[in-house]
Amino acid sequence: MKMSRIAAVGTVAASAVLVLGAPAFAHVSVSPEGEAAKGGYATVNFKVPNEMDDASTNKLEVSFPGDHPLASVMTQPVPGWTAKVTKSKLDKPLEIHGKKIDEAVTKVTWTADGKGIRPGTFQKFPVSMGQLPEDTDELVFKAVQTYDNKEVVRWIEPQQKGQEEPEHPAPTLQLTAASDDHHGSGTASDDAKSDHAKGDAKSGSAASDSSDSSDTVARVLGIVGIVVGAAGLAFGLLAKRRGATG
């Protein structure tokens, strides 16, 4: 009896390990490369998993927050995908580094040129953006994921404080405290533009490093799940043999 219970616990533990590894691939998310400081520029990655077993993701639409408009958004080329940046006129112009900006990016759409994101895989879409707002702690984006079987998944539900995560949460970028090097006078505007350009040049290697790190974590979790599952199976067989000879 005790061995049967141990075998059951082992099986449950193996399942728990696999389940714990799932959330990282559960929904469309956004994360910065380094920090996303208020008042500055940042390169972020929109991570898109494929949750289908028999269809590929061939389109992603990300709507940018209208309450905190971003004047500058640049996409990094992603092999096999075409990006389109949509801008709209602002009701209230922004003032950035002494210049008035009357339009901002409202949407970025990526469309697959080939097979898209296949089942069991994910894709990162790097974007350099700024100037980040200083009067909020987060930016909420709304993402719409389309599959080649015409099914559409809308990741548009905001996370409410103190509440459980919604079924289809909207990608949310957490902002950090403003740093001094994002403010100043004279050549501050030129410096910010230069930093923005450098961030785009480096985003390719940073995205690769981030992908390698994610792959390593996934392999480790997979190995742990196999080991725990094998242990549970071994305990179960042992218990069965003892029961047969008892």
C-alpha positions as a Markdown table, in Angstrom:
| # | Residue | x | y | z |
|---|---|---|---|---|
| 1 | Met | 0.0 | 0.0 | 0.0 |
| 2 | Lys | 2.8 | 2.4 | 0.9 |
| 3 | Met | 4.7 | 1.7 | -2.2 |
| 4 | Ser | 1.5 | 2.3 | -4.3 |
| 5 | Arg | 1.2 | 5.7 | -2.6 |
| 6 | Ile | 4.8 | 6.5 | -3.3 |
| 7 | Ala | 4.4 | 5.5 | -7.0 |
| 8 | Ala | 1.3 | 7.8 | -7.2 |
| 9 | Val | 3.2 | 10.7 | -5.6 |
| 10 | Gly | 6.0 | 10.2 | -8.1 |
| 11 | Thr | 3.6 | 10.3 | -11.0 |
| 12 | Val | 2.0 | 13.5 | -9.7 |
| 13 | Ala | 5.4 | 15.1 | -9.1 |
| 14 | Ala | 6.4 | 14.3 | -12.7 |
| 15 | Ser | 3.2 | 15.9 | -14.0 |
| 16 | Ala | 3.7 | 18.9 | -11.8 |
| 17 | Val | 7.2 | 19.5 | -13.2 |
| 18 | Leu | 5.8 | 19.5 | -16.8 |
| 19 | Val | 3.0 | 21.8 | -15.9 |
| 20 | Leu | 5.3 | 24.2 | -14.2 |
| 21 | Gly | 7.3 | 24.4 | -17.4 |
| 22 | Ala | 4.2 | 25.3 | -19.4 |
| 23 | Pro | 3.4 | 28.9 | -18.4 |
| 24 | Ala | 6.5 | 30.3 | -20.1 |
| 25 | Phe | 5.0 | 29.2 | -23.4 |
| 26 | Ala | 1.3 | 29.7 | -22.5 |
| 27 | His | 0.6 | 33.1 | -24.0 |
| 28 | Val | 1.9 | 36.1 | -26.0 |
| 29 | Ser | 4.2 | 38.1 | -23.7 |
| 30 | Val | 6.5 | 41.1 | -23.9 |
| 31 | Ser | 9.9 | 41.6 | -22.0 |
| 32 | Pro | 12.7 | 44.1 | -22.3 |
| 33 | Glu | 16.3 | 43.3 | -23.2 |
| 34 | Gly | 17.9 | 44.7 | -20.1 |
| 35 | Glu | 15.7 | 47.5 | -18.6 |
| 36 | Ala | 12.8 | 49.5 | -19.9 |
| 37 | Ala | 13.4 | 52.8 | -18.0 |
| 38 | Lys | 10.8 | 55.5 | -17.8 |
| 39 | Gly | 11.7 | 58.4 | -20.1 |
| 40 | Gly | 14.1 | 56.4 | -22.1 |
| 41 | Tyr | 14.3 | 54.0 | -25.0 |
| 42 | Ala | 14.2 | 50.2 | -24.9 |
| 43 | Thr | 14.4 | 47.1 | -27.1 |
| 44 | Val | 11.7 | 44.6 | -26.2 |
| 45 | Asn | 10.7 | 41.2 | -27.5 |
| 46 | Phe | 7.2 | 40.1 | -28.2 |
| 47 | Lys | 7.3 | 36.3 | -27.6 |
| 48 | Val | 4.6 | 34.3 | -29.5 |
| 49 | Pro | 4.1 | 30.6 | -28.8 |
| 50 | Asn | 2.1 | 28.2 | -31.0 |
| 51 | Glu | -0.5 | 26.4 | -28.9 |
| 52 | Met | -2.0 | 24.5 | -31.8 |
| 53 | Asp | -1.2 | 20.9 | -32.7 |
| 54 | Asp | -2.3 | 21.1 | -36.3 |
| 55 | Ala | -1.9 | 24.8 | -37.4 |
| 56 | Ser | 0.8 | 27.4 | -37.6 |
| 57 | Thr | 0.7 | 31.1 | -36.6 |
| 58 | Asn | 1.0 | 33.2 | -39.7 |
| 59 | Lys | 0.1 | 36.7 | -38.4 |
| 60 | Leu | 0.6 | 38.8 | -35.3 |
| 61 | Glu | -1.0 | 42.2 | -34.6 |
| 62 | Val | 0.2 | 44.3 | -31.6 |
| 63 | Ser | -1.8 | 47.4 | -30.7 |
| 64 | Phe | 0.2 | 50.0 | -28.8 |
| 65 | Pro | -1.3 | 51.9 | -25.8 |
| 66 | Gly | -3.3 | 54.9 | -26.8 |
| 67 | Asp | -3.1 | 56.5 | -23.3 |
| 68 | His | 0.7 | 56.5 | -23.5 |
| 69 | Pro | 1.6 | 57.0 | -27.1 |
| 70 | Leu | 5.1 | 56.1 | -28.4 |
| 71 | Ala | 6.4 | 58.4 | -31.2 |
| 72 | Ser | 9.3 | 56.2 | -32.2 |
| 73 | Val | 9.0 | 52.4 | -32.9 |
| 74 | Met | 11.4 | 50.4 | -35.1 |
| 75 | Thr | 11.1 | 46.8 | -35.9 |
| 76 | Gln | 14.1 | 44.4 | -36.3 |
| 77 | Pro | 13.9 | 42.2 | -39.4 |
| 78 | Val | 12.7 | 38.7 | -38.6 |
| 79 | Pro | 13.5 | 36.1 | -41.3 |
| 80 | Gly | 10.4 | 34.8 | -42.9 |
| 81 | Trp | 8.2 | 37.7 | -41.7 |
| 82 | Thr | 7.2 | 41.1 | -43.0 |
| 83 | Ala | 6.5 | 43.9 | -40.5 |
| 84 | Lys | 4.2 | 46.9 | -41.0 |
| 85 | Val | 4.2 | 49.9 | -38.7 |
| 86 | Thr | 0.9 | 51.9 | -38.5 |
| 87 | Lys | 0.9 | 55.5 | -37.2 |
| 88 | Ser | -2.0 | 57.7 | -36.4 |
| 89 | Lys | -2.5 | 61.4 | -35.7 |
| 90 | Leu | -2.5 | 62.4 | -32.0 |
| 91 | Asp | -5.3 | 64.5 | -30.6 |
| 92 | Lys | -2.8 | 66.1 | -28.3 |
| 93 | Pro | 0.8 | 66.4 | -29.7 |
| 94 | Leu | 3.7 | 65.1 | -27.6 |
| 95 | Glu | 6.8 | 67.1 | -26.8 |
| 96 | Ile | 10.0 | 65.1 | -26.9 |
| 97 | His | 13.4 | 66.8 | -26.4 |
| 98 | Gly | 11.8 | 70.1 | -27.2 |
| 99 | Lys | 10.2 | 68.9 | -30.4 |
| 100 | Lys | 6.4 | 68.5 | -30.9 |
| 101 | Ile | 5.3 | 65.2 | -32.3 |
| 102 | Asp | 1.8 | 65.0 | -33.8 |
| 103 | Glu | 1.6 | 61.3 | -34.6 |
| 104 | Ala | 2.4 | 58.0 | -32.8 |
| 105 | Val | 2.6 | 54.3 | -33.6 |
| 106 | Thr | -0.8 | 52.6 | -33.0 |
| 107 | Lys | -0.1 | 49.1 | -34.3 |
| 108 | Val | 2.6 | 46.8 | -35.6 |
| 109 | Thr | 1.6 | 43.8 | -37.8 |
| 110 | Trp | 3.9 | 40.9 | -38.6 |
| 111 | Thr | 2.8 | 38.6 | -41.5 |
| 112 | Ala | 4.6 | 35.3 | -42.3 |
| 113 | Asp | 6.1 | 35.0 | -45.8 |
| 114 | Gly | 6.4 | 31.3 | -45.4 |
| 115 | Lys | 5.2 | 28.6 | -42.9 |
| 116 | Gly | 5.1 | 30.9 | -39.9 |
| 117 | Ile | 5.4 | 29.6 | -36.3 |
| 118 | Arg | 4.9 | 25.8 | -36.4 |
| 119 | Pro | 3.3 | 23.7 | -33.7 |
| 120 | Gly | 5.6 | 23.2 | -30.7 |
| 121 | Thr | 7.7 | 26.3 | -31.4 |
| 122 | Phe | 7.7 | 30.0 | -30.6 |
| 123 | Gln | 9.0 | 33.2 | -32.2 |
| 124 | Lys | 10.4 | 36.5 | -30.9 |
| 125 | Phe | 9.7 | 39.8 | -32.5 |
| 126 | Pro | 12.1 | 42.5 | -31.4 |
| 127 | Val | 11.0 | 46.1 | -31.3 |
| 128 | Ser | 12.9 | 49.3 | -30.3 |
| 129 | Met | 10.7 | 51.9 | -28.9 |
| 130 | Gly | 10.6 | 55.2 | -27.1 |
| 131 | Gln | 10.4 | 57.7 | -25.6 |
| 132 | Leu | 8.8 | 55.6 | -22.7 |
| 133 | Pro | 6.3 | 57.5 | -20.5 |
| 134 | Glu | 7.3 | 58.7 | -17.1 |
| 135 | Asp | 3.8 | 58.8 | -15.5 |
| 136 | Thr | 3.1 | 55.0 | -15.4 |
| 137 | Asp | 4.7 | 51.8 | -14.2 |
| 138 | Glu | 3.6 | 49.7 | -17.1 |
| 139 | Leu | 2.5 | 49.6 | -20.7 |
| 140 | Val | -0.3 | 47.3 | -21.8 |
| 141 | Phe | -0.3 | 46.0 | -25.4 |
| 142 | Lys | -3.1 | 44.1 | -27.0 |
| 143 | Ala | -2.1 | 41.3 | -29.3 |
| 144 | Val | -4.1 | 39.3 | -31.9 |
| 145 | Gln | -2.7 | 36.0 | -33.0 |
| 146 | Thr | -3.9 | 34.4 | -36.2 |
| 147 | Tyr | -3.4 | 30.8 | -37.3 |
| 148 | Asp | -3.4 | 29.4 | -40.9 |
| 149 | Asn | -6.6 | 27.5 | -40.2 |
| 150 | Lys | -8.3 | 31.0 | -39.7 |
| 151 | Glu | -8.6 | 30.6 | -35.9 |
| 152 | Val | -7.9 | 33.9 | -34.1 |
| 153 | Val | -6.8 | 34.3 | -30.4 |
| 154 | Arg | -7.1 | 37.7 | -28.8 |
| 155 | Trp | -4.6 | 38.4 | -26.0 |
| 156 | Ile | -6.4 | 41.6 | -24.9 |
| 157 | Glu | -7.5 | 41.1 | -21.3 |
| 158 | Pro | -5.6 | 43.4 | -18.8 |
| 159 | Gln | -4.4 | 41.9 | -15.5 |
| 160 | Gln | -6.3 | 43.3 | -12.5 |
| 161 | Lys | -4.4 | 43.8 | -9.3 |
| 162 | Gly | -5.2 | 41.1 | -6.7 |
| 163 | Gln | -7.1 | 39.0 | -9.3 |
| 164 | Glu | -6.1 | 35.8 | -11.0 |
| 165 | Glu | -4.5 | 36.0 | -14.4 |
| 166 | Pro | -7.2 | 36.2 | -17.1 |
| 167 | Glu | -7.6 | 33.4 | -19.7 |
| 168 | His | -6.1 | 35.6 | -22.5 |
| 169 | Pro | -3.9 | 38.2 | -20.7 |
| 170 | Ala | -2.6 | 41.2 | -22.7 |
| 171 | Pro | 1.2 | 41.5 | -23.0 |
| 172 | Thr | 2.3 | 44.0 | -20.3 |
| 173 | Leu | 5.7 | 45.7 | -20.1 |
| 174 | Gln | 6.9 | 46.7 | -16.7 |
| 175 | Leu | 8.8 | 50.0 | -16.6 |
| 176 | Thr | 11.7 | 50.7 | -14.2 |
| 177 | Ala | 12.7 | 54.0 | -12.5 |
| 178 | Ala | 14.0 | 56.7 | -14.8 |
| 179 | Ser | 17.8 | 56.9 | -15.1 |
| 180 | Asp | 19.7 | 60.2 | -15.2 |
| 181 | Asp | 21.2 | 59.6 | -18.6 |
| 182 | His | 17.8 | 59.9 | -20.3 |
| 183 | His | 17.5 | 63.5 | -19.3 |
| 184 | Gly | 19.5 | 66.7 | -20.0 |
| 185 | Ser | 19.9 | 69.6 | -22.4 |
| 186 | Gly | 21.8 | 70.6 | -25.5 |
| 187 | Thr | 22.6 | 67.4 | -27.4 |
| 188 | Ala | 20.2 | 65.3 | -25.3 |
| 189 | Ser | 18.0 | 64.6 | -28.3 |
| 190 | Asp | 20.9 | 63.5 | -30.6 |
| 191 | Asp | 22.3 | 61.3 | -27.8 |
| 192 | Ala | 18.9 | 59.6 | -27.4 |
| 193 | Lys | 18.6 | 59.0 | -31.1 |
| 194 | Ser | 22.1 | 57.6 | -31.1 |
| 195 | Asp | 21.3 | 55.2 | -28.2 |
| 196 | His | 18.2 | 54.1 | -30.0 |
| 197 | Ala | 20.1 | 53.3 | -33.1 |
| 198 | Lys | 22.8 | 51.4 | -31.2 |
| 199 | Gly | 20.1 | 49.5 | -29.4 |
| 200 | Asp | 18.7 | 48.3 | -32.7 |
| 201 | Ala | 22.1 | 47.2 | -33.9 |
| 202 | Lys | 22.7 | 45.1 | -30.8 |
| 203 | Ser | 19.2 | 43.7 | -30.6 |
| 204 | Gly | 20.0 | 40.8 | -32.9 |
| 205 | Ser | 22.7 | 39.3 | -30.7 |
| 206 | Ala | 20.8 | 40.0 | -27.5 |
| 207 | Ala | 17.7 | 38.3 | -28.9 |
| 208 | Ser | 19.9 | 35.3 | -29.8 |
| 209 | Asp | 21.3 | 35.1 | -26.3 |
| 210 | Ser | 17.8 | 35.3 | -24.8 |
| 211 | Ser | 16.6 | 32.5 | -27.1 |
| 212 | Asp | 19.6 | 30.3 | -26.1 |
| 213 | Ser | 18.8 | 30.9 | -22.4 |
| 214 | Ser | 15.1 | 30.0 | -22.9 |
| 215 | Asp | 16.1 | 26.8 | -24.8 |
| 216 | Thr | 18.5 | 25.8 | -21.9 |
| 217 | Val | 15.8 | 26.2 | -19.3 |
| 218 | Ala | 13.3 | 24.2 | -21.4 |
| 219 | Arg | 15.8 | 21.4 | -21.8 |
| 220 | Val | 16.5 | 21.3 | -18.0 |
| 221 | Leu | 12.8 | 21.2 | -17.2 |
| 222 | Gly | 12.3 | 18.5 | -19.7 |
| 223 | Ile | 15.1 | 16.3 | -18.3 |
| 224 | Val | 13.8 | 16.8 | -14.7 |
| 225 | Gly | 10.3 | 15.8 | -15.8 |
| 226 | Ile | 11.7 | 12.6 | -17.5 |
| 227 | Val | 13.7 | 11.7 | -14.4 |
| 228 | Val | 10.8 | 12.2 | -12.0 |
| 229 | Gly | 8.4 | 10.4 | -14.3 |
| 230 | Ala | 10.9 | 7.4 | -14.6 |
| 231 | Ala | 11.2 | 7.3 | -10.9 |
| 232 | Gly | 7.5 | 7.2 | -10.4 |
| 233 | Leu | 7.2 | 4.4 | -13.0 |
| 234 | Ala | 10.0 | 2.4 | -11.3 |
| 235 | Phe | 8.3 | 2.7 | -7.9 |
| 236 | Gly | 5.0 | 1.6 | -9.5 |
| 237 | Leu | 6.6 | -1.5 | -11.0 |
| 238 | Leu | 8.4 | -2.4 | -7.8 |
| 239 | Ala | 5.1 | -2.1 | -5.8 |
| 240 | Lys | 3.3 | -4.3 | -8.3 |
| 241 | Arg | 6.0 | -7.0 | -8.1 |
| 242 | Arg | 6.0 | -7.0 | -4.3 |
| 243 | Gly | 2.2 | -7.2 | -4.3 |
| 244 | Ala | 2.4 | -10.2 | -6.7 |
| 245 | Thr | 4.9 | -12.0 | -4.5 |
| 246 | Gly | 3.2 | -11.0 | -1.2 |
